[in-house]
Short mmCIF file of C-alpha atoms and ligand atoms in Angstrom, two decimals:
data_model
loop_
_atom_site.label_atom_id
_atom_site.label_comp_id
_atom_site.label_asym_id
_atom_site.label_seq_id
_atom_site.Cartn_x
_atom_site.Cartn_y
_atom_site.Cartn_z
CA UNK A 1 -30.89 28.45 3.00
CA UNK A 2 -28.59 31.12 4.91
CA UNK A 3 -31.39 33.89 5.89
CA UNK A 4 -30.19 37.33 4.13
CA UNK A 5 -31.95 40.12 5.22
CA UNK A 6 -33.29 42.32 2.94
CA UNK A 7 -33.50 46.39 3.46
CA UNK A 8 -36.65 47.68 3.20
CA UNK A 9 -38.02 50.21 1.45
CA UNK A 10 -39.09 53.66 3.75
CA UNK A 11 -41.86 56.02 3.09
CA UNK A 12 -40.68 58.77 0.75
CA UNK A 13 -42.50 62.34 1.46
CA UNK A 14 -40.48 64.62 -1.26
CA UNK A 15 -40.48 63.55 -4.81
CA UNK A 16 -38.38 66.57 -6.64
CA UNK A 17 -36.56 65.53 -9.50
CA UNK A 18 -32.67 65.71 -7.38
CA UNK A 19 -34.87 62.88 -4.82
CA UNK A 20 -36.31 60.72 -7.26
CA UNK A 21 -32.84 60.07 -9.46
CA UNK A 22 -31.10 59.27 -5.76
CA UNK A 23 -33.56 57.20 -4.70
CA UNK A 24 -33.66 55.26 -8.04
CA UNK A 25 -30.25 55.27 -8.01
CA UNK A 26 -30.56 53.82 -4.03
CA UNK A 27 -32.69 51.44 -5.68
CA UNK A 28 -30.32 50.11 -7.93
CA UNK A 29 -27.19 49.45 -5.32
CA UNK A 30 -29.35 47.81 -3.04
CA UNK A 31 -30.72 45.10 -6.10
CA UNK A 32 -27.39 44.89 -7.15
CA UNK A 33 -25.98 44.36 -3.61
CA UNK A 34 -28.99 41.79 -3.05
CA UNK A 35 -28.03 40.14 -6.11
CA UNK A 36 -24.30 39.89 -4.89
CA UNK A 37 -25.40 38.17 -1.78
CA UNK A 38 -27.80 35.77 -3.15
CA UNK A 39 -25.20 34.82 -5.71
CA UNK A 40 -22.02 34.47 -3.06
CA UNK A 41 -24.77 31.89 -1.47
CA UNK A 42 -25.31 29.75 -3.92
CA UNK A 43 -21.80 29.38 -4.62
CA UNK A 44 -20.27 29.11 -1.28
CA UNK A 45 -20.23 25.65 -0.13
CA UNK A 46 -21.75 26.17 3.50
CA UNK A 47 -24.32 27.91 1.13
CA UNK A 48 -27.17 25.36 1.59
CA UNK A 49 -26.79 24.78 5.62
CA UNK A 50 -28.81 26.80 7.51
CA UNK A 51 -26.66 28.87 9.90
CA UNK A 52 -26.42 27.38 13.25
CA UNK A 53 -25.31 28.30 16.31
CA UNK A 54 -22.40 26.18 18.61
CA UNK A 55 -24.46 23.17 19.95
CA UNK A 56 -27.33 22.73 17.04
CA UNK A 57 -26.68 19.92 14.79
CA UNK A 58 -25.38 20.18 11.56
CA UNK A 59 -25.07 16.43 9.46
CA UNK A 60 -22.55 15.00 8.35
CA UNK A 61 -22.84 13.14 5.04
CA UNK A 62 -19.39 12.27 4.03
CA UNK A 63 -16.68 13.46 6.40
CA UNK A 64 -13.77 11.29 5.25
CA UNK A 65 -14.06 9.31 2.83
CA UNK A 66 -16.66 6.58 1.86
CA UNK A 67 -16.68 3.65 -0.73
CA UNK A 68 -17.91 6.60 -3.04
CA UNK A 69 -14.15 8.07 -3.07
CA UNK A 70 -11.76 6.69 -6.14
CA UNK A 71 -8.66 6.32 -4.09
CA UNK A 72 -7.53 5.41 -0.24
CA UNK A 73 -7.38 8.60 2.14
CA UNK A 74 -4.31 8.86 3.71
CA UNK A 75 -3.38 10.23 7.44
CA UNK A 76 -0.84 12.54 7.56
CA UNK A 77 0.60 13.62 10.86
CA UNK A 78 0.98 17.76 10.41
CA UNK A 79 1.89 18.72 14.57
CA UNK A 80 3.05 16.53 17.10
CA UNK A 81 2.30 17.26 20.77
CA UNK A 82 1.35 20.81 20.32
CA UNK A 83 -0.38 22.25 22.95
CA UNK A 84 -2.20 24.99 20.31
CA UNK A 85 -2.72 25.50 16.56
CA UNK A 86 -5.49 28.12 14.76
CA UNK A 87 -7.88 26.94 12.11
CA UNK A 88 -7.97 30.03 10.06
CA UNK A 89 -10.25 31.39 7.14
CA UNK A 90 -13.76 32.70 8.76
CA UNK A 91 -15.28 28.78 7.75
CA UNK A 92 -18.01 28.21 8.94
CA UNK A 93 -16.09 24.71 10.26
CA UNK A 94 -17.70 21.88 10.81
CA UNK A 95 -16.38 20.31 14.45
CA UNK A 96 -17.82 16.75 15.07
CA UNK A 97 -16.56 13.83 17.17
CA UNK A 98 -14.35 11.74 14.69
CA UNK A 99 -16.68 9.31 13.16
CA UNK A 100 -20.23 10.63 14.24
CA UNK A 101 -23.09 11.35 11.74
CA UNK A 102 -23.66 14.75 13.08
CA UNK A 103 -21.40 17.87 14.08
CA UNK A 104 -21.52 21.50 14.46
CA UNK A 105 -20.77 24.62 13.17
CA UNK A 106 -18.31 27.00 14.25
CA UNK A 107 -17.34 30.54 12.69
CA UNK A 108 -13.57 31.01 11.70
CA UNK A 109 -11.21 31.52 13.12
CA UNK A 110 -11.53 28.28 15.44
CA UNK A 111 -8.37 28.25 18.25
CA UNK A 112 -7.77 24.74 19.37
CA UNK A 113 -6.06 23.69 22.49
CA UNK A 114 -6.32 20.62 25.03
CA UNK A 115 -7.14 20.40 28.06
CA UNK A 116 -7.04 17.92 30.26
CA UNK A 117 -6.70 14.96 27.75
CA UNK A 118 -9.80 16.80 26.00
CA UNK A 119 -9.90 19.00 23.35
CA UNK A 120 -11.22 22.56 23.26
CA UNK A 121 -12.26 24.86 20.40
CA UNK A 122 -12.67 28.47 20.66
CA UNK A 123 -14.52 30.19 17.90
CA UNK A 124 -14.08 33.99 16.69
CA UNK A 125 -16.93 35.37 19.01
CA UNK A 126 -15.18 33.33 22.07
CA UNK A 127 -17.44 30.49 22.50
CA UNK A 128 -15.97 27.30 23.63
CA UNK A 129 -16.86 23.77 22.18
CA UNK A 130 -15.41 20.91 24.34
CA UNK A 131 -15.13 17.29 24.00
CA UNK A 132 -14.87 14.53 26.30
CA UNK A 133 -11.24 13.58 27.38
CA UNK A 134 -9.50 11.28 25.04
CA UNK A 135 -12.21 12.28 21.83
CA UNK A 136 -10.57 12.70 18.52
CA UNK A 137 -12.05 15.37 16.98
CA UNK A 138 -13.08 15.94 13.42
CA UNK A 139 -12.31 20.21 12.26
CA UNK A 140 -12.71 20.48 8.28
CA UNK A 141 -15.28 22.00 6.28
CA UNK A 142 -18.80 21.21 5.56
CA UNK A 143 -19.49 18.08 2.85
CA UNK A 144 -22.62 17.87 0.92
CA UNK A 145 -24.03 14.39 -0.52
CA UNK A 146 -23.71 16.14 -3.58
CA UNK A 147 -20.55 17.59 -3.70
CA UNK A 148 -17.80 16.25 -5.80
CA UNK A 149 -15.22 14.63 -3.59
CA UNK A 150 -11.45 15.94 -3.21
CA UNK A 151 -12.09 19.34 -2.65
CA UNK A 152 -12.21 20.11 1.06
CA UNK A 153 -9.40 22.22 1.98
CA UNK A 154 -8.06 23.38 5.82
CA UNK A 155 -5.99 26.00 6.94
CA UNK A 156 -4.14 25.66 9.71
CA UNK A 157 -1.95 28.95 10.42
CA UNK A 158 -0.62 29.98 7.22
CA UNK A 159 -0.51 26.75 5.38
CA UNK A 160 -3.46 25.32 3.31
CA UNK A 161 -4.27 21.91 3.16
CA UNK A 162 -6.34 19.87 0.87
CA UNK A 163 -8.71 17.42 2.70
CA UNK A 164 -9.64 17.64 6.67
CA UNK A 165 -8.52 17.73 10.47
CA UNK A 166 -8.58 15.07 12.49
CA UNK A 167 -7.56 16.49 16.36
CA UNK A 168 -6.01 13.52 18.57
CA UNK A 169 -5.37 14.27 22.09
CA UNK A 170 -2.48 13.10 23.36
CA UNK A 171 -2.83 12.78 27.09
CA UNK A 172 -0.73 9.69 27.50
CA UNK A 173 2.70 12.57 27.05
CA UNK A 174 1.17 15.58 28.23
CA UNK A 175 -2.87 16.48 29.21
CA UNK A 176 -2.19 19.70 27.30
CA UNK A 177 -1.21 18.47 23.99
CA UNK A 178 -2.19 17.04 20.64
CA UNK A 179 -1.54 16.08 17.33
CA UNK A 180 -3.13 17.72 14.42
CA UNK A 181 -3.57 14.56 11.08
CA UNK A 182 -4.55 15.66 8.50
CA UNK A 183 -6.63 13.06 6.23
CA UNK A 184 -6.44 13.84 2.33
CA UNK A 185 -6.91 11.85 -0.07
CA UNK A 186 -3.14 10.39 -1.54
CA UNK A 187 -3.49 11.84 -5.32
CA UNK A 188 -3.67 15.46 -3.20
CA UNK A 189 -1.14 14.12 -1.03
CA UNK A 190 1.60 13.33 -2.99
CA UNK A 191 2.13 16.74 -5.33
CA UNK A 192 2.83 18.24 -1.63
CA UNK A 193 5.50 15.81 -1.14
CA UNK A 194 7.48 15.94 -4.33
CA UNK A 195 6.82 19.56 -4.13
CA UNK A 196 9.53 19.44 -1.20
CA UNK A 197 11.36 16.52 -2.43
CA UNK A 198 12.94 17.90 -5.44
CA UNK A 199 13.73 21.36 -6.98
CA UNK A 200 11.30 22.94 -9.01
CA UNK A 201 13.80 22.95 -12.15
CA UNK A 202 14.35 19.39 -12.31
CA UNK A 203 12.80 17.12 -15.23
CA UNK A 204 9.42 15.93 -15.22
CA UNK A 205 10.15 12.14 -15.52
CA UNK A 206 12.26 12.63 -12.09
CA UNK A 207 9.06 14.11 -10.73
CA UNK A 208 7.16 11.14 -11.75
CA UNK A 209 9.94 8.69 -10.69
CA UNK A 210 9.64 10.57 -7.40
CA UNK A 211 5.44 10.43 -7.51
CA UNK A 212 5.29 6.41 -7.71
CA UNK A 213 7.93 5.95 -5.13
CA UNK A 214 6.12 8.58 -2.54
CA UNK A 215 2.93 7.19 -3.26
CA UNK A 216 3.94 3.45 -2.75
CA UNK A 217 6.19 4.63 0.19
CA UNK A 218 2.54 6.17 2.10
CA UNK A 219 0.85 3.41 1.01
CA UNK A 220 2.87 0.88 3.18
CA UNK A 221 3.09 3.31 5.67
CA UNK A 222 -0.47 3.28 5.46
CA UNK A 223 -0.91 -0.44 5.96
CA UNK A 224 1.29 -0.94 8.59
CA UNK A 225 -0.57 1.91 10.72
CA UNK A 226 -3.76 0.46 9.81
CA UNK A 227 -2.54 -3.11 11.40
CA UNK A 228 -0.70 -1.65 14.38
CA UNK A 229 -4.00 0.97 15.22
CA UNK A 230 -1.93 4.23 15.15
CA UNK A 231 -4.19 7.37 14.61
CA UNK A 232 -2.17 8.48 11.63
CA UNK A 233 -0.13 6.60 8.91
CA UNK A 234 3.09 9.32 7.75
CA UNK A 235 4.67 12.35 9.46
CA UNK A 236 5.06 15.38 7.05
CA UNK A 237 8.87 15.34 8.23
CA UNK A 238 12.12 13.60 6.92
CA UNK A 239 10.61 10.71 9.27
CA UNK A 240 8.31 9.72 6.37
CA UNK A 241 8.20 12.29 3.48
CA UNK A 242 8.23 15.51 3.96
CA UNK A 243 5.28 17.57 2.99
CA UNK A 244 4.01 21.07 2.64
CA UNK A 245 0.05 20.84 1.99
CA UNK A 246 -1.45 22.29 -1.25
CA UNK A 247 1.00 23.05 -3.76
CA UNK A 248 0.63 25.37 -6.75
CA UNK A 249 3.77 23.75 -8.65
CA UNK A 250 2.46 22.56 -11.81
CA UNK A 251 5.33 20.21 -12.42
CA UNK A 252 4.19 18.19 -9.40
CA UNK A 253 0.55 18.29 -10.03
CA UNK A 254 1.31 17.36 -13.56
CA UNK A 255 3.95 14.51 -12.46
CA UNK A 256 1.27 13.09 -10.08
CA UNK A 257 -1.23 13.09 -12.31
CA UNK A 258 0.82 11.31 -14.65
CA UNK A 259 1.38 8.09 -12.98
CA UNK A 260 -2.09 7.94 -11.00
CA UNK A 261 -2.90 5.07 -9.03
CA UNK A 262 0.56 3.55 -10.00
CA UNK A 263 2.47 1.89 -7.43
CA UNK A 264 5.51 -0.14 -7.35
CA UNK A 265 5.03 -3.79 -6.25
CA UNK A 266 6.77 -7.24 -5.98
CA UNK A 267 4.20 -10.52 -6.25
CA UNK A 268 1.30 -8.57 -6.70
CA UNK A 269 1.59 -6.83 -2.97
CA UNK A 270 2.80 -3.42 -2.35
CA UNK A 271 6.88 -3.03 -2.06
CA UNK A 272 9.26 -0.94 -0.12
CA UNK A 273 10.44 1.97 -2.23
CA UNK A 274 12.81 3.37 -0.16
CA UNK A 275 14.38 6.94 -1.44
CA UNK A 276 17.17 9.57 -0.63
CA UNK A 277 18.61 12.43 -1.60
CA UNK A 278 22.50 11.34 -2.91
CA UNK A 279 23.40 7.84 -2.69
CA UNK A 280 27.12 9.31 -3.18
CA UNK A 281 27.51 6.64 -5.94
CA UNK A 282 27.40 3.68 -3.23
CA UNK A 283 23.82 2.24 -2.73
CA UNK A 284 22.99 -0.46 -0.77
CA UNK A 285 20.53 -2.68 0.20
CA UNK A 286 17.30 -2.23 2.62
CA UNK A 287 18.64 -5.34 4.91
CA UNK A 288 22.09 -4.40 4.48
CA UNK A 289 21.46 -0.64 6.42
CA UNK A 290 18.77 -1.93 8.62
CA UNK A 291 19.80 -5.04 9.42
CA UNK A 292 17.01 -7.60 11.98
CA UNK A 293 17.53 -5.67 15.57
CA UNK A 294 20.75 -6.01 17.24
CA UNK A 295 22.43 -7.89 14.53
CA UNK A 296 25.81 -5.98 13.48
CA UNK A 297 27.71 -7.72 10.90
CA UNK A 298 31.17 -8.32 10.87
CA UNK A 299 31.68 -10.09 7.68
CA UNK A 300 31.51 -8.19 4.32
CA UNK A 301 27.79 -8.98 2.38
CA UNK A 302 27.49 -9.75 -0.87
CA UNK A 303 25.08 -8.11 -2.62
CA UNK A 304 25.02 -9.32 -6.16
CA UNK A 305 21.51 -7.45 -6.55
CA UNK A 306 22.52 -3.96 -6.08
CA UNK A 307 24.24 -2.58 -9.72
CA UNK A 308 27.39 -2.28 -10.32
CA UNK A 309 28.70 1.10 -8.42
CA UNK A 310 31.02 2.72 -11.24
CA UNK A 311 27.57 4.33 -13.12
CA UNK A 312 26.56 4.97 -10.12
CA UNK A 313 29.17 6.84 -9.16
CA UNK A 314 29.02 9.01 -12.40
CA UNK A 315 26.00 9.68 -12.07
CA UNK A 316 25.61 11.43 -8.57
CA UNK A 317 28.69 13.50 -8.92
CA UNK A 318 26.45 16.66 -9.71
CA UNK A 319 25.05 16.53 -6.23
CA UNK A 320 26.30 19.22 -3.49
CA UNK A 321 27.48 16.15 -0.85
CA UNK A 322 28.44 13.56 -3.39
CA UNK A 323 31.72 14.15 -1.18
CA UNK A 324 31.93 16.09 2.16
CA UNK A 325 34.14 16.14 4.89
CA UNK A 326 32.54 17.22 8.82
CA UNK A 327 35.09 17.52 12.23
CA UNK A 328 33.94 17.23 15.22
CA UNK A 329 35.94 17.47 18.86
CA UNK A 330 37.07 14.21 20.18
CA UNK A 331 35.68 15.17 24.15
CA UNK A 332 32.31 16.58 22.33
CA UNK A 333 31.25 13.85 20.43
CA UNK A 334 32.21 11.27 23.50
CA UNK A 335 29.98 13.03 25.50
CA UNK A 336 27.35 12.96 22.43
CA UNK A 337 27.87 8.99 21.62
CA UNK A 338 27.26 8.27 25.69
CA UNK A 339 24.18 10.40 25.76
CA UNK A 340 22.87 8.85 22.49
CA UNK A 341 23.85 5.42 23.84
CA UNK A 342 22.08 5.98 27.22
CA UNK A 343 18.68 6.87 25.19
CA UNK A 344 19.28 4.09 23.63
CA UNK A 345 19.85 1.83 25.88
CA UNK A 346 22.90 0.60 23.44
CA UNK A 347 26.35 -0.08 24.72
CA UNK A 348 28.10 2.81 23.48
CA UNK A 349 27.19 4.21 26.70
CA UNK A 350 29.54 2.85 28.69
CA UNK A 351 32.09 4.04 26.28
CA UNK A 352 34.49 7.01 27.38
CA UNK A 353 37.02 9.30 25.54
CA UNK A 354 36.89 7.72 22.01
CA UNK A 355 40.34 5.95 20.21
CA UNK A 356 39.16 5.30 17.39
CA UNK A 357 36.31 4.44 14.61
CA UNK A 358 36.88 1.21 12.21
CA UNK A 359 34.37 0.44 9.18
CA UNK A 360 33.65 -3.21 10.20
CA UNK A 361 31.88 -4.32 7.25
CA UNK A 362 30.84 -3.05 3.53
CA UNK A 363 28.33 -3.75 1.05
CA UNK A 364 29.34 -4.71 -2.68
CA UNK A 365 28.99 -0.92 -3.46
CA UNK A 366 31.73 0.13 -1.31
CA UNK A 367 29.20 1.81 1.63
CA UNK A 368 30.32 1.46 4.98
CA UNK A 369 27.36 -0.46 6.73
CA UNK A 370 28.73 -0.60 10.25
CA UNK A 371 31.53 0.22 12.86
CA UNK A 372 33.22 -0.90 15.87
CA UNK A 373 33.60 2.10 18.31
CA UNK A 374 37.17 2.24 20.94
CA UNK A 375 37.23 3.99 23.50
CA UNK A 376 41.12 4.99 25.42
CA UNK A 377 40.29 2.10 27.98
CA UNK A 378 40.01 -0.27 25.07
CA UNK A 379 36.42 -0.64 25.29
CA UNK A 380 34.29 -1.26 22.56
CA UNK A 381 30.80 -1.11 20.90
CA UNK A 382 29.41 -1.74 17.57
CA UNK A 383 26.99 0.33 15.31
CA UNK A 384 25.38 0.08 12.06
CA UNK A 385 26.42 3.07 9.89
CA UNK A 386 22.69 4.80 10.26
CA UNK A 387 22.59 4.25 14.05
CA UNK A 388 26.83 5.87 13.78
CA UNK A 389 24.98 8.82 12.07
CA UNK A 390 22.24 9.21 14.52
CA UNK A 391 25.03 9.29 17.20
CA UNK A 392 26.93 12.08 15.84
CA UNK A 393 23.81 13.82 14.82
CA UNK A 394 22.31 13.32 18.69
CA UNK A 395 20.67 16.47 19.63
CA UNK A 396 22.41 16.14 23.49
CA UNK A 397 21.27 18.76 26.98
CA UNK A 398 24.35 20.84 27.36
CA UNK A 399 26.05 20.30 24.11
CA UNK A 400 25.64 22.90 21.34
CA UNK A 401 23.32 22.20 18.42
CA UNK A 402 24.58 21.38 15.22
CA UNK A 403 24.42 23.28 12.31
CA UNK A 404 22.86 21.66 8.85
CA UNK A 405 26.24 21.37 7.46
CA UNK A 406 28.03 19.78 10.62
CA UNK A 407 25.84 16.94 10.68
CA UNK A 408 26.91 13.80 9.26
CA UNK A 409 25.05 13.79 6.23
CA UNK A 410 25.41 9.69 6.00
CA UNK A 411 26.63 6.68 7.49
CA UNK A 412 28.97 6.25 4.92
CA UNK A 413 32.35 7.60 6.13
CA UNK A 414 35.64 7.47 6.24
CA UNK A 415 36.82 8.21 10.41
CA UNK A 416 40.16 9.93 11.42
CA UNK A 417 40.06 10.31 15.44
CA UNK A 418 42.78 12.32 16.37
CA UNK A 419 43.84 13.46 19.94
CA UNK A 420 41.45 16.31 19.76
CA UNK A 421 39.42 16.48 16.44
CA UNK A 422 37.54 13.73 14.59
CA UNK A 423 37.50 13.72 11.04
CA UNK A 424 35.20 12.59 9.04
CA UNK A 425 35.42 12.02 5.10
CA UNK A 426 31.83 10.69 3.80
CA UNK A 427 29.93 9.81 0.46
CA UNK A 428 26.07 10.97 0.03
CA UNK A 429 23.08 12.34 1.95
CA UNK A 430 20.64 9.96 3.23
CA UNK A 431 20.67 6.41 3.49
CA UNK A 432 21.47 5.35 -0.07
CA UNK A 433 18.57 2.55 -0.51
CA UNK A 434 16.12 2.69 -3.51
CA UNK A 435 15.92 5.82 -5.31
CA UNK A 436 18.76 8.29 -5.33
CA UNK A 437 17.46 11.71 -5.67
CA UNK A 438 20.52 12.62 -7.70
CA UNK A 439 21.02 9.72 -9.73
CA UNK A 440 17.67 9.67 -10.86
CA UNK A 441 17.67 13.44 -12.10
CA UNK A 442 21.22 12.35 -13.86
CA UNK A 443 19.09 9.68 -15.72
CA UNK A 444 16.46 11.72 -16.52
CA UNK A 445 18.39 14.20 -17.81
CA UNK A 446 20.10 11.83 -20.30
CA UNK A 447 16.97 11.04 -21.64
CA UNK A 448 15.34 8.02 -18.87
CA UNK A 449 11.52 8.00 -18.80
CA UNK A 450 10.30 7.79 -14.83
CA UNK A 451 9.52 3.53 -15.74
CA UNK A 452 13.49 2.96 -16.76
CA UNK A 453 14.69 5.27 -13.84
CA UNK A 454 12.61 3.01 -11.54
CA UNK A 455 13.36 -0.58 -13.14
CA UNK A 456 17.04 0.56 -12.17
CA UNK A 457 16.09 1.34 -8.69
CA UNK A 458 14.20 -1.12 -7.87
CA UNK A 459 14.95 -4.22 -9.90
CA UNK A 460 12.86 -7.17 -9.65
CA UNK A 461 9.53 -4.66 -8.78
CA UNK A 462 6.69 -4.53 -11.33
CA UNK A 463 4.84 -0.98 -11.84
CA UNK A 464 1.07 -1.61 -11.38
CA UNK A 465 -1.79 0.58 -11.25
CA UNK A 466 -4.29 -0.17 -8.22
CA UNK A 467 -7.20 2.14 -8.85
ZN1 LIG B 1 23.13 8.75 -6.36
#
């Protein structure tokens, strides 16, 4: 029990009337004051642990997740390489090596840096916990035995997130940095994602369309980090899903709650369920965009499995880039293709002043799913649309940035290179495979429930609930 001192009562001399109503009106702060404290104990979580300094042991009984939890914990990646973040809120937090059975407390708010390949944590009154170099780190708050799981929450700056820290130096890029995961369990999880995903005004059975494809999309994140041994399983960034923490938004909470546990799946395992924004009425295929390494198709694929485009095409025309047109210099984006193709290690860096840029191939929907590239000397190279959209997009030393709406929003484009502009004409946002964004708010908005939307995305996937 946290120690709460008590004032004490001092020897009263004068007992006139005025004296005797203030001191039993004394009396009655301080009970009710003692009262507050004693209550705020009992219901604080950190109540029961007796308050300990940095360096006494505190144990931990169930830091992230045991057999006792009803669904898998996933790892979500919330800084990369940063060299400092704050845990805010006064805590206590409980800072432990990642996996031991006993940590310590520190009092909020905890600064944590690396040093050295190790990390360091300052608390509010300036003491310094280190670790040895290399040790992840475990920051959260304190769980009892007896505490009902999924309801640890983190701060870290000014966002709030459900679950715990995991700190994982990173001295292999820089002594000085690390990467902040944090490991929550993936019914919290996903409400934070669609949060992001989708506007707030859309229809609920988009939200839950949206709920089973995020989940299932961590999930396989989740196993293929798992197999390869990477400290955390999704980014919170377009990388993976984007994701802002604890969200208030009921339709998300709602949406997740809805389809618990449910997961798309093809023979009983766990399926790619790729998504995008605006498939710009042409989808395509996972194996069509990413085709096996190095492999650029010349010949057109047939893809009897996609749907047919026309509905398609109705349905996405509500969305902002269904159509969209970028330019871009000729002698800029040379310079931008070489530089892209250097880091790449990809022959459009031997490429100079660019001719021209020819769709070389096409899936059944009409996408564009890869180029050859010309340069004046008659050189070529070949891309698939995503790595042509990467290229353009190529964030290049010594070439200005591009703004959100220069980009090229998708490989899917029409090119016009002229003798000093290139124009391109495109379709969509994204990628186009699985779940348009767009199309799927279209469908629920004539009516779809979030099972039809996804039979249509995904055909030949059954829905299945795994816990
Ligand atoms: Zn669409």
């Amino acid at each position: 029990m946290r120690h709460v001192r008590c004032p004490s009562w001092r020897n009263v001399s004068h007992t006139g009337a005025a004296q005797r109503v203030l001191i039993f009106w004394a009396a009655g702060v301080l009970l009710g004051l003692t009262l507050l404290v004693a209550w705020s104990c009992k219901t604080t979580r950190t109540g029961s642990i007796p308050y300990q300094r940095v360096g006494s042991p505190v144990e931990i009984s169930n830091a992230e997740g045991s057999p006792v939890r009803p669904e898998p914990m996933i790892r979500v990646r919330i800084r990369r390489q940063t060299t400092e973040v704050k845990l805010s809120g006064r805590g206590p937090w409980l800072v432990a090596v990642a996996g031991a059975r006993t940590g310590e407390l520190m009092s909020g708010p905890v600064r944590i840096q690396a040093s050295n390949g190790s990390i360091r944590l300052t608390d509010a009154r300036g003491r310094v916990r280190g670790f040895a170099e290399g040790v992840e780190v475990y920051a959260g708050p304190v769980i009892h035995a007896g505490d009902a799981p999924g309801k640890e929450l983190v701060a870290v700056g000014r966002t709030r997130y459900p679950g715990t820290l995991r700190l994982h130096p990173r001295p292999e890029v820089d002594p000085n940095t690390f990467d902040v995961v944090n490991v929550v369990e993936i019914e919290r999880y996903v409400p934070g994602v669609i949060s992001k995903e989708l506007y707030p005004h859309w229809d609920r059975a988009t939200f839950e369309a949206q709920a089973v494809a995020a989940r299932t999309f961590a999930l396989i994140r989740r196993e293929s980090a798992r197999r390869s041994g990477r400290w955390y399983d999704v980014d919170d960034s377009q990388q993976s899903q984007v994701y802002g923490g604890i969200t208030g938004q009921r339709i998300a909470l709602r949406a997740a709650a809805d389809t618990r546990g449910v997961v798309l799946a093809r023979d009983g395992r766990l399926t790619e369920a790729y998504y995008s924004s605006t498939c710009g009425g042409e989808p395509a295929l996972p194996e069509e965009v990413w085709p096996a390494e190095g492999v650029v198709t010349q010949a057109r694929l047939t893809t009897t499995k996609t749907e047919p485009a026309p509905r398609r095409e109705v349905l996405c025309q509500t969305a902002p880039l269904f159509r969209w047109e970028v330019a871009r210099r000729v002698g800029t984006l040379s310079k931008r293709f070489a530089a892209w193709g250097r880091a790449r290690n990809h022959k459009l860096a031997r490429l100079g002043r660019l001719h021209s840029i020819k769709p070389i191939a096409k899936a059944h929907s009409g996408r564009k799913l890869s180029f050859e590239v010309t340069d004046t000397q008659g050189r070529t190279a070949r891309l698939t649309a995503e790595q042509l959209r990467a290229a353009c997009n190529f964030p290049t030393p010594g070439l200005p940035s591009i703004s959100h709406m220069a980009r090229l929003h998708s490989g899917d484009v029409t090119v016009d290179v002229g003798r000093r502009v290139v124009r391109f004409s495109g379709h969509g946002s994204g990628h186009g495979v699985g779940l348009c964004q767009y199309c799927a708010q279209a469908m629920a908005q004539r009516g779809d429930d979030w099972r039809s939307i996804l039979e249509a995305f995904y055909p030949k996937t059954q829905l299945m609930r795994i816990y």
